[in-house]
Every structure is written in structure tokens, then in C-alpha cells.
Amino acid sequence: MLNGRKSLPPLDHLLAFQVTGKTGSFTSASKELNISESSISRKVKLLEQHYGVQLFNRGHRSISITPEGFELLSSVSEAIDILKEASSRLLEKESSGSITLAATNSVASLWIMPRLNNFQAVNPNLNIAIVSSDDDEECMAESNDLVILRGNGDWPNFHSELLFGETVFPVCSPDFLANNPDVTSKKYIKNMDLIDVASSHLEWMNWTTWLKNHNLNNLRSSRRTIVNTYPLAVQAAVDGLGVALGWQHLVDRYLESGRLLCPLGDKHVKTSDGYYLLVPKNAKSSKERDVVRNWLLQISRESENTFSNMKIKRPYLKSVS
């Protein structure tokens, strides 16, 4: 205690005084702190009463800082700057344990989620927040640290690295194959129950495009199941509703487990596009983001090796007929 008063006044009084001294008016301080002008004036008045000195000379429409106010302003500004720095460091430390990863619905559901538990076991203090969307703009929002999108690798505001290419082939369940043995013949597959995805991305491959690549231009499927996301198409194939298009890397675990198989063996379409890992060019350096980035690049290499080994060893990747 000092002369019956506490030596340290409330912080909000000091902040109101500091901003008023910096801006030169109660009005400007009110706008910067987003509180009323009368509240600013009252806090400064209470601070003057606390110290028993006048900090500002008040005119009709202006104020000027007194020598005592100027002396206090220097120390208060320095102290507030120190507090702001300390607060920023703590907030940065608190938020540094989380990375936001945005990806298409197919990549998020079929490629990232099945591997996320292993990542968290090795990195228990680093959380990955997943944003799953087929809207490119939503994926490329500033709030996302990393992005996985399909394309040609050219995004003007991002650095891109290829995770895996785009290789597409028919897949179906063992039960569907047993009930429809003709599905192993390319010329008959267009007559089968086909599963397709309705998407706003017209450049994404569908059955019409895939069949045209194999000179099968007349799509005569008697029944087609249409879904709006690729993970639903995969589930429909697993449930035996028909033949879906399988993307290498995205359906590997289904092939490896035998829940899906490739009725046409190695018949596929490979495009010039692929799935890329994007980092904003203006992003600040981040150890946590680098950890997630390196993990994604590592599992992409592992996925490539897994698929290559399956093509050699797995009999269901060869034509059944």
C-alpha cells in the first residue's frame, strides 16, 4: 500500500490512458478499444485520482498530455508491449499443437482417416483437424494449414507436391462377381449395374469417360446407382450394388482385405492429373505443419509400394475369366 492506496491501478485504466496518450484523443481511443468515449474518459479520470496528478489538460475539443502524463506513458507503453508479447507467445504455443488439413471427401475419408490413429499414436501432442470438402475454395481457405486437391499441380498461391497420380479401374464385391460372372469381360461391363458419382467437378472421371478411353462408347447399363460423394460409391460397391470406379491409393485397403476386387485385372485409365499436397506460399514456418507434411509424403510412398506389391501377389487383381 502507498498513502492508503494500492500502488498498481487496474489494467484497463492503464490501457485506456496508454491508448489515449498514443492517439491524442478520447474519441480515437474509444474507436481503437471499441468502448464508449465516456468510458475512456472515466477510466483516465479514475487513474488521475489514483495517482493524485493530472495526466491530461482538457480543452474544449482537445486534450494535451501533461509532463506527469508523458512520464507515465513511456513506462506504461513499455509494460503493455511486454504483456502483449508474452500473451502472443502463450497463444502461439497453445495453438501450435494443432494443424488443420483440408482434403477432398474421398481423400479425407478413404486415405487419411484410416491412417490417422497411427499418426496420433506417434505424435500424441499434435492434433490434426480434418476439413473434408469437394469445394476447392473451402479447402483453400486461409484457415487451413495444408490442403490435398486433385489437379495438375498448378495453384498460383500454393507450393504443391505430388502425393499420388490418378489411376482408375473397375472394382466390385466378390458377391457381385459371383452373381455376374460376365463382369470379367470388358465388352460386357457396360451392361452391368454401374455405380457413378454426380459431382460439380465435371473434369473428374466417371463411367462414360472411363469406357470411352477403352473404346466402349455406348453406355447401356440397365441400372445405375448415383451418389454424390466418392466414399458412398465405394461403400455401394462393397455392399454389392454394382461396379464402381476405383482410384489407386483410395481403394487399396479394400483390395488388400478382399472386400473389393478388380474384375478386369489390370485394365485401367491413367490420367495426367494427380492428388497434390499444397502449402500456402505466404505461410509462416511451422514445425508442426512440417511433421504432418512429412507424414503425408511418407504414407504416399508406402501406398505406392503397397499397390505395386498387390499387383504382383494378389490373384484377385488378375482377370478371373
PDB file of C-alpha atoms in Angstrom:
ATOM      1  CA  MET A   1       0.000   0.000   0.000  1.00  0.00           C
ATOM      2  CA  LEU A   2       1.149   3.563  -0.746  1.00  0.00           C
ATOM      3  CA  ASN A   3      -0.513   6.531   1.098  1.00  0.00           C
ATOM      4  CA  GLY A   4      -3.512   4.329   1.728  1.00  0.00           C
ATOM      5  CA  ARG A   5      -3.847   3.412  -1.955  1.00  0.00           C
ATOM      6  CA  LYS A   6      -2.758   0.357  -3.930  1.00  0.00           C
ATOM      7  CA  SER A   7       0.362   1.165  -5.927  1.00  0.00           C
ATOM      8  CA  LEU A   8      -0.887  -0.661  -9.048  1.00  0.00           C
ATOM      9  CA  PRO A   9      -4.151   0.595 -10.614  1.00  0.00           C
ATOM     10  CA  PRO A  10      -6.485  -1.601 -12.678  1.00  0.00           C
ATOM     11  CA  LEU A  11      -5.001  -2.668 -16.012  1.00  0.00           C
ATOM     12  CA  ASP A  12      -7.989  -1.404 -18.019  1.00  0.00           C
ATOM     13  CA  HIS A  13      -7.384   2.104 -16.602  1.00  0.00           C
ATOM     14  CA  LEU A  14      -3.759   1.962 -17.713  1.00  0.00           C
ATOM     15  CA  LEU A  15      -4.742   0.660 -21.148  1.00  0.00           C
ATOM     16  CA  ALA A  16      -7.313   3.453 -21.629  1.00  0.00           C
ATOM     17  CA  PHE A  17      -4.663   6.005 -20.634  1.00  0.00           C
ATOM     18  CA  GLN A  18      -1.985   4.459 -22.898  1.00  0.00           C
ATOM     19  CA  VAL A  19      -4.196   4.386 -25.995  1.00  0.00           C
ATOM     20  CA  THR A  20      -5.440   7.936 -25.297  1.00  0.00           C
ATOM     21  CA  GLY A  21      -1.862   9.166 -24.977  1.00  0.00           C
ATOM     22  CA  LYS A  22      -0.853   7.352 -28.165  1.00  0.00           C
ATOM     23  CA  THR A  23      -3.796   8.583 -30.260  1.00  0.00           C
ATOM     24  CA  GLY A  24      -4.113  12.037 -28.694  1.00  0.00           C
ATOM     25  CA  SER A  25      -7.867  11.937 -28.064  1.00  0.00           C
ATOM     26  CA  PHE A  26     -10.583  10.146 -26.149  1.00  0.00           C
ATOM     27  CA  THR A  27     -12.527   9.693 -29.392  1.00  0.00           C
ATOM     28  CA  SER A  28      -9.706   7.848 -31.170  1.00  0.00           C
ATOM     29  CA  ALA A  29      -9.027   5.728 -28.083  1.00  0.00           C
ATOM     30  CA  SER A  30     -12.739   4.841 -27.969  1.00  0.00           C
ATOM     31  CA  LYS A  31     -12.628   3.578 -31.571  1.00  0.00           C
ATOM     32  CA  GLU A  32      -9.434   1.567 -31.073  1.00  0.00           C
ATOM     33  CA  LEU A  33     -10.605  -0.130 -27.875  1.00  0.00           C
ATOM     34  CA  ASN A  34     -14.221  -0.439 -29.064  1.00  0.00           C
ATOM     35  CA  ILE A  35     -15.698   1.059 -25.896  1.00  0.00           C
ATOM     36  CA  SER A  36     -17.554   4.345 -25.398  1.00  0.00           C
ATOM     37  CA  GLU A  37     -15.758   7.701 -25.230  1.00  0.00           C
ATOM     38  CA  SER A  38     -17.302   8.409 -21.848  1.00  0.00           C
ATOM     39  CA  SER A  39     -15.928   5.090 -20.554  1.00  0.00           C
ATOM     40  CA  ILE A  40     -12.433   6.028 -21.747  1.00  0.00           C
ATOM     41  CA  SER A  41     -12.691   9.438 -20.096  1.00  0.00           C
ATOM     42  CA  ARG A  42     -13.942   7.910 -16.853  1.00  0.00           C
ATOM     43  CA  LYS A  43     -11.116   5.341 -16.705  1.00  0.00           C
ATOM     44  CA  VAL A  44      -8.498   8.070 -17.272  1.00  0.00           C
ATOM     45  CA  LYS A  45     -10.125  10.241 -14.589  1.00  0.00           C
ATOM     46  CA  LEU A  46     -10.000   7.345 -12.124  1.00  0.00           C
ATOM     47  CA  LEU A  47      -6.335   6.840 -12.973  1.00  0.00           C
ATOM     48  CA  GLU A  48      -5.657  10.513 -12.242  1.00  0.00           C
ATOM     49  CA  GLN A  49      -7.443  10.150  -8.908  1.00  0.00           C
ATOM     50  CA  HIS A  50      -5.364   7.046  -8.164  1.00  0.00           C
ATOM     51  CA  TYR A  51      -2.074   8.902  -8.645  1.00  0.00           C
ATOM     52  CA  GLY A  52      -3.330  12.272  -7.448  1.00  0.00           C
ATOM     53  CA  VAL A  53      -1.961  14.055 -10.539  1.00  0.00           C
ATOM     54  CA  GLN A  54      -3.418  15.433 -13.739  1.00  0.00           C
ATOM     55  CA  LEU A  55      -2.395  13.334 -16.757  1.00  0.00           C
ATOM     56  CA  PHE A  56      -4.130  15.370 -19.483  1.00  0.00           C
ATOM     57  CA  ASN A  57      -5.016  19.022 -19.921  1.00  0.00           C
ATOM     58  CA  ARG A  58      -8.562  19.107 -21.231  1.00  0.00           C
ATOM     59  CA  GLY A  59      -9.616  21.835 -23.635  1.00  0.00           C
ATOM     60  CA  HIS A  60     -12.978  22.499 -25.231  1.00  0.00           C
ATOM     61  CA  ARG A  61     -12.441  19.983 -28.063  1.00  0.00           C
ATOM     62  CA  SER A  62      -8.930  18.735 -27.459  1.00  0.00           C
ATOM     63  CA  ILE A  63      -6.614  17.304 -24.849  1.00  0.00           C
ATOM     64  CA  SER A  64      -2.874  17.508 -24.313  1.00  0.00           C
ATOM     65  CA  ILE A  65      -0.720  15.296 -22.178  1.00  0.00           C
ATOM     66  CA  THR A  66       0.925  16.797 -19.091  1.00  0.00           C
ATOM     67  CA  PRO A  67       4.599  16.273 -18.139  1.00  0.00           C
ATOM     68  CA  GLU A  68       3.468  13.777 -15.486  1.00  0.00           C
ATOM     69  CA  GLY A  69       1.335  12.005 -18.056  1.00  0.00           C
ATOM     70  CA  PHE A  70       4.180  11.872 -20.547  1.00  0.00           C
ATOM     71  CA  GLU A  71       6.481  10.323 -17.944  1.00  0.00           C
ATOM     72  CA  LEU A  72       3.892   7.674 -17.065  1.00  0.00           C
ATOM     73  CA  LEU A  73       3.035   6.976 -20.718  1.00  0.00           C
ATOM     74  CA  SER A  74       6.552   5.841 -21.553  1.00  0.00           C
ATOM     75  CA  SER A  75       6.611   3.233 -18.781  1.00  0.00           C
ATOM     76  CA  VAL A  76       3.025   2.084 -19.305  1.00  0.00           C
ATOM     77  CA  SER A  77       3.533   1.639 -23.087  1.00  0.00           C
ATOM     78  CA  GLU A  78       6.660  -0.438 -22.484  1.00  0.00           C
ATOM     79  CA  ALA A  79       4.889  -2.610 -19.896  1.00  0.00           C
ATOM     80  CA  ILE A  80       1.844  -3.180 -22.139  1.00  0.00           C
ATOM     81  CA  ASP A  81       4.101  -4.134 -25.062  1.00  0.00           C
ATOM     82  CA  ILE A  82       5.829  -6.692 -22.841  1.00  0.00           C
ATOM     83  CA  LEU A  83       2.457  -8.115 -21.768  1.00  0.00           C
ATOM     84  CA  LYS A  84       1.267  -8.321 -25.403  1.00  0.00           C
ATOM     85  CA  GLU A  85       4.417 -10.203 -26.420  1.00  0.00           C
ATOM     86  CA  ALA A  86       4.077 -12.645 -23.527  1.00  0.00           C
ATOM     87  CA  SER A  87       0.404 -13.200 -24.358  1.00  0.00           C
ATOM     88  CA  SER A  88       1.182 -13.782 -28.045  1.00  0.00           C
ATOM     89  CA  ARG A  89       3.852 -16.344 -27.187  1.00  0.00           C
ATOM     90  CA  LEU A  90       1.474 -18.254 -24.933  1.00  0.00           C
ATOM     91  CA  LEU A  91      -1.319 -18.196 -27.507  1.00  0.00           C
ATOM     92  CA  GLU A  92       1.066 -19.343 -30.225  1.00  0.00           C
ATOM     93  CA  LYS A  93       2.327 -22.159 -28.003  1.00  0.00           C
ATOM     94  CA  GLU A  94      -1.249 -23.202 -27.198  1.00  0.00           C
ATOM     95  CA  SER A  95      -2.332 -23.245 -30.833  1.00  0.00           C
ATOM     96  CA  SER A  96       0.859 -24.776 -32.226  1.00  0.00           C
ATOM     97  CA  GLY A  97      -0.272 -28.264 -31.288  1.00  0.00           C
ATOM     98  CA  SER A  98      -2.992 -28.300 -33.929  1.00  0.00           C
ATOM     99  CA  ILE A  99      -2.760 -28.361 -37.723  1.00  0.00           C
ATOM    100  CA  THR A 100      -5.781 -28.011 -39.994  1.00  0.00           C
ATOM    101  CA  LEU A 101      -5.684 -30.301 -43.034  1.00  0.00           C
ATOM    102  CA  ALA A 102      -8.263 -29.833 -45.789  1.00  0.00           C
ATOM    103  CA  ALA A 103      -8.856 -32.527 -48.398  1.00  0.00           C
ATOM    104  CA  THR A 104     -11.458 -33.817 -50.829  1.00  0.00           C
ATOM    105  CA  ASN A 105     -14.116 -36.097 -49.347  1.00  0.00           C
ATOM    106  CA  SER A 106     -12.535 -39.151 -50.950  1.00  0.00           C
ATOM    107  CA  VAL A 107      -9.002 -38.468 -49.718  1.00  0.00           C
ATOM    108  CA  ALA A 108     -10.147 -37.468 -46.233  1.00  0.00           C
ATOM    109  CA  SER A 109     -12.417 -40.493 -45.747  1.00  0.00           C
ATOM    110  CA  LEU A 110     -10.551 -43.238 -47.592  1.00  0.00           C
ATOM    111  CA  TRP A 111      -6.890 -42.290 -47.362  1.00  0.00           C
ATOM    112  CA  ILE A 112      -6.287 -40.083 -44.313  1.00  0.00           C
ATOM    113  CA  MET A 113      -8.772 -41.290 -41.696  1.00  0.00           C
ATOM    114  CA  PRO A 114      -7.730 -44.976 -41.748  1.00  0.00           C
ATOM    115  CA  ARG A 115      -4.136 -43.874 -41.011  1.00  0.00           C
ATOM    116  CA  LEU A 116      -4.834 -41.080 -38.535  1.00  0.00           C
ATOM    117  CA  ASN A 117      -4.804 -43.307 -35.463  1.00  0.00           C
ATOM    118  CA  ASN A 118      -1.248 -44.423 -36.224  1.00  0.00           C
ATOM    119  CA  PHE A 119      -0.130 -40.813 -36.597  1.00  0.00           C
ATOM    120  CA  GLN A 120      -1.661 -39.814 -33.276  1.00  0.00           C
ATOM    121  CA  ALA A 121      -0.028 -42.756 -31.520  1.00  0.00           C
ATOM    122  CA  VAL A 122       3.388 -41.470 -32.619  1.00  0.00           C
ATOM    123  CA  ASN A 123       2.503 -37.767 -32.172  1.00  0.00           C
ATOM    124  CA  PRO A 124       0.197 -37.615 -29.137  1.00  0.00           C
ATOM    125  CA  ASN A 125       0.652 -33.850 -28.645  1.00  0.00           C
ATOM    126  CA  LEU A 126      -0.093 -32.855 -32.231  1.00  0.00           C
ATOM    127  CA  ASN A 127      -3.708 -32.812 -33.338  1.00  0.00           C
ATOM    128  CA  ILE A 128      -4.854 -32.807 -36.955  1.00  0.00           C
ATOM    129  CA  ALA A 129      -8.182 -31.091 -37.581  1.00  0.00           C
ATOM    130  CA  ILE A 130      -9.673 -32.502 -40.793  1.00  0.00           C
ATOM    131  CA  VAL A 131     -11.746 -30.378 -43.184  1.00  0.00           C
ATOM    132  CA  SER A 132     -13.458 -32.657 -45.731  1.00  0.00           C
ATOM    133  CA  SER A 133     -14.953 -30.955 -48.773  1.00  0.00           C
ATOM    134  CA  ASP A 134     -15.192 -31.234 -52.557  1.00  0.00           C
ATOM    135  CA  ASP A 135     -15.387 -27.434 -52.745  1.00  0.00           C
ATOM    136  CA  ASP A 136     -11.907 -26.260 -53.774  1.00  0.00           C
ATOM    137  CA  GLU A 137     -12.433 -22.768 -52.354  1.00  0.00           C
ATOM    138  CA  GLU A 138     -13.382 -24.171 -48.965  1.00  0.00           C
ATOM    139  CA  CYS A 139     -10.290 -26.365 -48.963  1.00  0.00           C
ATOM    140  CA  MET A 140      -8.034 -23.445 -49.895  1.00  0.00           C
ATOM    141  CA  ALA A 141      -9.350 -21.137 -47.162  1.00  0.00           C
ATOM    142  CA  GLU A 142      -6.735 -19.186 -45.209  1.00  0.00           C
ATOM    143  CA  SER A 143      -7.603 -21.075 -42.018  1.00  0.00           C
ATOM    144  CA  ASN A 144      -6.223 -24.348 -43.463  1.00  0.00           C
ATOM    145  CA  ASP A 145      -2.531 -25.141 -42.981  1.00  0.00           C
ATOM    146  CA  LEU A 146      -2.322 -27.957 -45.538  1.00  0.00           C
ATOM    147  CA  VAL A 147      -4.530 -28.891 -48.477  1.00  0.00           C
ATOM    148  CA  ILE A 148      -4.892 -32.000 -50.669  1.00  0.00           C
ATOM    149  CA  LEU A 149      -6.585 -31.426 -54.028  1.00  0.00           C
ATOM    150  CA  ARG A 150      -6.858 -33.152 -57.377  1.00  0.00           C
ATOM    151  CA  GLY A 151      -5.400 -31.306 -60.335  1.00  0.00           C
ATOM    152  CA  ASN A 152      -2.319 -30.719 -62.464  1.00  0.00           C
ATOM    153  CA  GLY A 153      -0.131 -29.252 -59.717  1.00  0.00           C
ATOM    154  CA  ASP A 154      -0.646 -25.612 -60.691  1.00  0.00           C
ATOM    155  CA  TRP A 155      -2.190 -23.483 -57.934  1.00  0.00           C
ATOM    156  CA  PRO A 156      -0.835 -19.904 -58.108  1.00  0.00           C
ATOM    157  CA  ASN A 157      -0.789 -19.147 -54.375  1.00  0.00           C
ATOM    158  CA  PHE A 158       0.428 -22.553 -53.207  1.00  0.00           C
ATOM    159  CA  HIS A 159       3.526 -24.721 -53.272  1.00  0.00           C
ATOM    160  CA  SER A 160       2.467 -28.182 -54.492  1.00  0.00           C
ATOM    161  CA  GLU A 161       3.944 -31.672 -54.155  1.00  0.00           C
ATOM    162  CA  LEU A 162       2.534 -34.755 -55.859  1.00  0.00           C
ATOM    163  CA  LEU A 163       1.206 -37.327 -53.406  1.00  0.00           C
ATOM    164  CA  PHE A 164      -0.036 -39.862 -55.960  1.00  0.00           C
ATOM    165  CA  GLY A 165      -1.176 -39.995 -59.549  1.00  0.00           C
ATOM    166  CA  GLU A 166      -4.605 -40.857 -60.857  1.00  0.00           C
ATOM    167  CA  THR A 167      -5.057 -44.471 -61.949  1.00  0.00           C
ATOM    168  CA  VAL A 168      -8.679 -45.648 -62.267  1.00  0.00           C
ATOM    169  CA  PHE A 169     -10.051 -49.182 -62.686  1.00  0.00           C
ATOM    170  CA  PRO A 170     -13.348 -51.036 -62.110  1.00  0.00           C
ATOM    171  CA  VAL A 171     -13.981 -52.630 -58.698  1.00  0.00           C
ATOM    172  CA  CYS A 172     -16.792 -54.770 -57.334  1.00  0.00           C
ATOM    173  CA  SER A 173     -17.514 -57.071 -54.404  1.00  0.00           C
ATOM    174  CA  PRO A 174     -16.826 -60.835 -54.503  1.00  0.00           C
ATOM    175  CA  ASP A 175     -20.596 -61.463 -54.206  1.00  0.00           C
ATOM    176  CA  PHE A 176     -21.352 -59.254 -57.178  1.00  0.00           C
ATOM    177  CA  LEU A 177     -18.725 -61.098 -59.229  1.00  0.00           C
ATOM    178  CA  ALA A 178     -20.205 -64.459 -58.239  1.00  0.00           C
ATOM    179  CA  ASN A 179     -23.662 -63.366 -59.374  1.00  0.00           C
ATOM    180  CA  ASN A 180     -22.416 -61.590 -62.505  1.00  0.00           C
ATOM    181  CA  PRO A 181     -19.516 -63.606 -63.975  1.00  0.00           C
ATOM    182  CA  ASP A 182     -19.643 -61.613 -67.238  1.00  0.00           C
ATOM    183  CA  VAL A 183     -18.260 -58.610 -65.359  1.00  0.00           C
ATOM    184  CA  THR A 184     -14.775 -60.023 -66.065  1.00  0.00           C
ATOM    185  CA  SER A 185     -15.232 -59.233 -69.755  1.00  0.00           C
ATOM    186  CA  LYS A 186     -14.586 -55.662 -70.870  1.00  0.00           C
ATOM    187  CA  LYS A 187     -17.203 -55.783 -73.581  1.00  0.00           C
ATOM    188  CA  TYR A 188     -19.930 -56.758 -71.098  1.00  0.00           C
ATOM    189  CA  ILE A 189     -19.075 -54.436 -68.214  1.00  0.00           C
ATOM    190  CA  LYS A 190     -21.012 -51.567 -69.775  1.00  0.00           C
ATOM    191  CA  ASN A 191     -24.158 -53.670 -69.444  1.00  0.00           C
ATOM    192  CA  MET A 192     -23.684 -54.205 -65.713  1.00  0.00           C
ATOM    193  CA  ASP A 193     -25.154 -52.339 -62.761  1.00  0.00           C
ATOM    194  CA  LEU A 194     -22.806 -49.367 -62.541  1.00  0.00           C
ATOM    195  CA  ILE A 195     -22.175 -47.025 -59.621  1.00  0.00           C
ATOM    196  CA  ASP A 196     -21.423 -43.405 -60.523  1.00  0.00           C
ATOM    197  CA  VAL A 197     -20.794 -40.136 -58.706  1.00  0.00           C
ATOM    198  CA  ALA A 198     -22.735 -36.970 -59.523  1.00  0.00           C
ATOM    199  CA  SER A 199     -20.310 -34.092 -58.959  1.00  0.00           C
ATOM    200  CA  SER A 200     -19.930 -30.422 -59.824  1.00  0.00           C
ATOM    201  CA  HIS A 201     -16.371 -31.312 -60.868  1.00  0.00           C
ATOM    202  CA  LEU A 202     -17.073 -32.197 -64.493  1.00  0.00           C
ATOM    203  CA  GLU A 203     -13.377 -32.904 -65.048  1.00  0.00           C
ATOM    204  CA  TRP A 204     -13.471 -35.837 -62.608  1.00  0.00           C
ATOM    205  CA  MET A 205     -13.648 -39.227 -64.290  1.00  0.00           C
ATOM    206  CA  ASN A 206     -16.952 -41.077 -64.484  1.00  0.00           C
ATOM    207  CA  TRP A 207     -18.085 -44.266 -66.215  1.00  0.00           C
ATOM    208  CA  THR A 208     -18.770 -42.521 -69.523  1.00  0.00           C
ATOM    209  CA  THR A 209     -15.222 -41.162 -69.637  1.00  0.00           C
ATOM    210  CA  TRP A 210     -13.633 -44.416 -68.499  1.00  0.00           C
ATOM    211  CA  LEU A 211     -15.464 -46.501 -71.110  1.00  0.00           C
ATOM    212  CA  LYS A 212     -14.606 -44.032 -73.880  1.00  0.00           C
ATOM    213  CA  ASN A 213     -10.950 -44.489 -73.006  1.00  0.00           C
ATOM    214  CA  HIS A 214     -11.441 -48.188 -73.791  1.00  0.00           C
ATOM    215  CA  ASN A 215     -13.408 -47.505 -76.987  1.00  0.00           C
ATOM    216  CA  LEU A 216     -16.682 -48.544 -75.364  1.00  0.00           C
ATOM    217  CA  ASN A 217     -18.790 -45.531 -76.211  1.00  0.00           C
ATOM    218  CA  ASN A 218     -22.338 -46.842 -75.814  1.00  0.00           C
ATOM    219  CA  LEU A 219     -23.205 -46.957 -72.144  1.00  0.00           C
ATOM    220  CA  ARG A 220     -26.086 -49.449 -71.897  1.00  0.00           C
ATOM    221  CA  SER A 221     -26.220 -50.198 -68.191  1.00  0.00           C
ATOM    222  CA  SER A 222     -29.716 -51.318 -67.272  1.00  0.00           C
ATOM    223  CA  ARG A 223     -29.407 -49.809 -63.815  1.00  0.00           C
ATOM    224  CA  ARG A 224     -27.120 -47.162 -62.367  1.00  0.00           C
ATOM    225  CA  THR A 225     -26.671 -46.150 -58.752  1.00  0.00           C
ATOM    226  CA  ILE A 226     -25.893 -42.438 -58.466  1.00  0.00           C
ATOM    227  CA  VAL A 227     -24.367 -40.982 -55.295  1.00  0.00           C
ATOM    228  CA  ASN A 228     -22.975 -37.523 -54.561  1.00  0.00           C
ATOM    229  CA  THR A 229     -19.653 -38.421 -52.913  1.00  0.00           C
ATOM    230  CA  TYR A 230     -16.996 -40.938 -53.833  1.00  0.00           C
ATOM    231  CA  PRO A 231     -16.859 -42.645 -50.396  1.00  0.00           C
ATOM    232  CA  LEU A 232     -20.547 -43.529 -50.881  1.00  0.00           C
ATOM    233  CA  ALA A 233     -19.728 -45.058 -54.268  1.00  0.00           C
ATOM    234  CA  VAL A 234     -17.077 -47.258 -52.668  1.00  0.00           C
ATOM    235  CA  GLN A 235     -19.475 -48.360 -49.935  1.00  0.00           C
ATOM    236  CA  ALA A 236     -22.125 -49.137 -52.551  1.00  0.00           C
ATOM    237  CA  ALA A 237     -19.627 -51.386 -54.354  1.00  0.00           C
ATOM    238  CA  VAL A 238     -18.687 -53.120 -51.088  1.00  0.00           C
ATOM    239  CA  ASP A 239     -22.412 -53.722 -50.469  1.00  0.00           C
ATOM    240  CA  GLY A 240     -22.752 -55.423 -53.860  1.00  0.00           C
ATOM    241  CA  LEU A 241     -24.883 -52.801 -55.602  1.00  0.00           C
ATOM    242  CA  GLY A 242     -22.752 -52.849 -58.741  1.00  0.00           C
ATOM    243  CA  VAL A 243     -19.390 -51.941 -60.247  1.00  0.00           C
ATOM    244  CA  ALA A 244     -17.700 -48.700 -59.204  1.00  0.00           C
ATOM    245  CA  LEU A 245     -14.574 -46.989 -60.433  1.00  0.00           C
ATOM    246  CA  GLY A 246     -11.680 -47.495 -58.068  1.00  0.00           C
ATOM    247  CA  TRP A 247      -8.913 -44.944 -57.615  1.00  0.00           C
ATOM    248  CA  GLN A 248      -5.473 -46.344 -56.820  1.00  0.00           C
ATOM    249  CA  HIS A 249      -4.484 -45.441 -53.241  1.00  0.00           C
ATOM    250  CA  LEU A 250      -8.084 -44.672 -52.280  1.00  0.00           C
ATOM    251  CA  VAL A 251      -9.362 -48.267 -52.509  1.00  0.00           C
ATOM    252  CA  ASP A 252      -6.129 -50.140 -51.729  1.00  0.00           C
ATOM    253  CA  ARG A 253      -7.197 -51.239 -48.254  1.00  0.00           C
ATOM    254  CA  TYR A 254     -10.448 -52.658 -49.684  1.00  0.00           C
ATOM    255  CA  LEU A 255      -8.489 -54.615 -52.298  1.00  0.00           C
ATOM    256  CA  GLU A 256      -5.993 -55.853 -49.748  1.00  0.00           C
ATOM    257  CA  SER A 257      -8.751 -57.066 -47.412  1.00  0.00           C
ATOM    258  CA  GLY A 258     -10.677 -58.693 -50.266  1.00  0.00           C
ATOM    259  CA  ARG A 259     -13.821 -56.636 -49.759  1.00  0.00           C
ATOM    260  CA  LEU A 260     -13.332 -55.374 -53.307  1.00  0.00           C
ATOM    261  CA  LEU A 261     -11.605 -56.908 -56.297  1.00  0.00           C
ATOM    262  CA  CYS A 262     -10.688 -55.857 -59.820  1.00  0.00           C
ATOM    263  CA  PRO A 263     -12.836 -57.883 -62.245  1.00  0.00           C
ATOM    264  CA  LEU A 264     -10.887 -56.635 -65.291  1.00  0.00           C
ATOM    265  CA  GLY A 265      -7.485 -57.246 -63.762  1.00  0.00           C
ATOM    266  CA  ASP A 266      -5.026 -54.547 -64.749  1.00  0.00           C
ATOM    267  CA  LYS A 267      -7.330 -52.757 -67.203  1.00  0.00           C
ATOM    268  CA  HIS A 268      -7.169 -49.127 -66.116  1.00  0.00           C
ATOM    269  CA  VAL A 269      -7.061 -45.491 -67.219  1.00  0.00           C
ATOM    270  CA  LYS A 270      -4.180 -43.313 -66.080  1.00  0.00           C
ATOM    271  CA  THR A 271      -4.630 -39.550 -66.418  1.00  0.00           C
ATOM    272  CA  SER A 272      -2.094 -36.731 -66.369  1.00  0.00           C
ATOM    273  CA  ASP A 273      -3.616 -35.357 -63.147  1.00  0.00           C
ATOM    274  CA  GLY A 274      -2.993 -36.392 -59.586  1.00  0.00           C
ATOM    275  CA  TYR A 275      -3.546 -35.560 -55.940  1.00  0.00           C
ATOM    276  CA  TYR A 276      -1.274 -32.832 -54.632  1.00  0.00           C
ATOM    277  CA  LEU A 277      -0.272 -31.617 -51.201  1.00  0.00           C
ATOM    278  CA  LEU A 278      -0.498 -27.819 -51.066  1.00  0.00           C
ATOM    279  CA  VAL A 279       1.125 -25.344 -48.673  1.00  0.00           C
ATOM    280  CA  PRO A 280       0.203 -21.632 -48.906  1.00  0.00           C
ATOM    281  CA  LYS A 281       3.125 -19.607 -50.256  1.00  0.00           C
ATOM    282  CA  ASN A 282       2.646 -16.943 -47.595  1.00  0.00           C
ATOM    283  CA  ALA A 283       2.529 -19.450 -44.713  1.00  0.00           C
ATOM    284  CA  LYS A 284       4.877 -18.867 -41.795  1.00  0.00           C
ATOM    285  CA  SER A 285       7.328 -21.623 -40.899  1.00  0.00           C
ATOM    286  CA  SER A 286       5.820 -24.273 -38.644  1.00  0.00           C
ATOM    287  CA  LYS A 287       7.469 -27.368 -37.188  1.00  0.00           C
ATOM    288  CA  GLU A 288       4.062 -28.929 -36.606  1.00  0.00           C
ATOM    289  CA  ARG A 289       2.997 -28.418 -40.217  1.00  0.00           C
ATOM    290  CA  ASP A 290       6.297 -29.910 -41.389  1.00  0.00           C
ATOM    291  CA  VAL A 291       5.672 -33.004 -39.251  1.00  0.00           C
ATOM    292  CA  VAL A 292       2.252 -33.542 -40.869  1.00  0.00           C
ATOM    293  CA  ARG A 293       3.603 -32.773 -44.348  1.00  0.00           C
ATOM    294  CA  ASN A 294       6.419 -35.309 -43.988  1.00  0.00           C
ATOM    295  CA  TRP A 295       3.964 -37.898 -42.676  1.00  0.00           C
ATOM    296  CA  LEU A 296       1.670 -37.436 -45.691  1.00  0.00           C
ATOM    297  CA  LEU A 297       4.588 -37.749 -48.118  1.00  0.00           C
ATOM    298  CA  GLN A 298       5.756 -40.878 -46.306  1.00  0.00           C
ATOM    299  CA  ILE A 299       2.381 -42.632 -46.411  1.00  0.00           C
ATOM    300  CA  SER A 300       2.025 -41.724 -50.089  1.00  0.00           C
ATOM    301  CA  ARG A 301       5.287 -43.605 -50.780  1.00  0.00           C
ATOM    302  CA  GLU A 302       4.113 -46.514 -48.654  1.00  0.00           C
ATOM    303  CA  SER A 303       0.782 -46.602 -50.509  1.00  0.00           C
ATOM    304  CA  GLU A 304       2.591 -46.747 -53.838  1.00  0.00           C
ATOM    305  CA  ASN A 305       4.668 -49.710 -52.662  1.00  0.00           C
ATOM    306  CA  THR A 306       1.600 -51.487 -51.267  1.00  0.00           C
ATOM    307  CA  PHE A 307      -0.274 -51.232 -54.542  1.00  0.00           C
ATOM    308  CA  SER A 308       2.754 -52.370 -56.576  1.00  0.00           C
ATOM    309  CA  ASN A 309       3.130 -55.452 -54.372  1.00  0.00           C
ATOM    310  CA  MET A 310      -0.579 -56.264 -54.628  1.00  0.00           C
ATOM    311  CA  LYS A 311      -0.461 -56.195 -58.417  1.00  0.00           C
ATOM    312  CA  ILE A 312       2.215 -58.886 -58.314  1.00  0.00           C
ATOM    313  CA  LYS A 313       0.989 -61.049 -55.450  1.00  0.00           C
ATOM    314  CA  ARG A 314      -2.782 -60.739 -55.278  1.00  0.00           C
ATOM    315  CA  PRO A 315      -4.667 -63.152 -57.595  1.00  0.00           C
ATOM    316  CA  TYR A 316      -7.836 -61.026 -57.470  1.00  0.00           C
ATOM    317  CA  LEU A 317      -6.016 -58.319 -59.395  1.00  0.00           C
ATOM    318  CA  LYS A 318      -5.794 -60.680 -62.371  1.00  0.00           C
ATOM    319  CA  SER A 319      -8.729 -61.399 -64.637  1.00  0.00           C
ATOM    320  CA  VAL A 320     -10.983 -64.042 -63.135  1.00  0.00           C
ATOM    321  CA  SER A 321     -12.168 -65.358 -66.506  1.00  0.00           C
TER     322      SER A 321
END
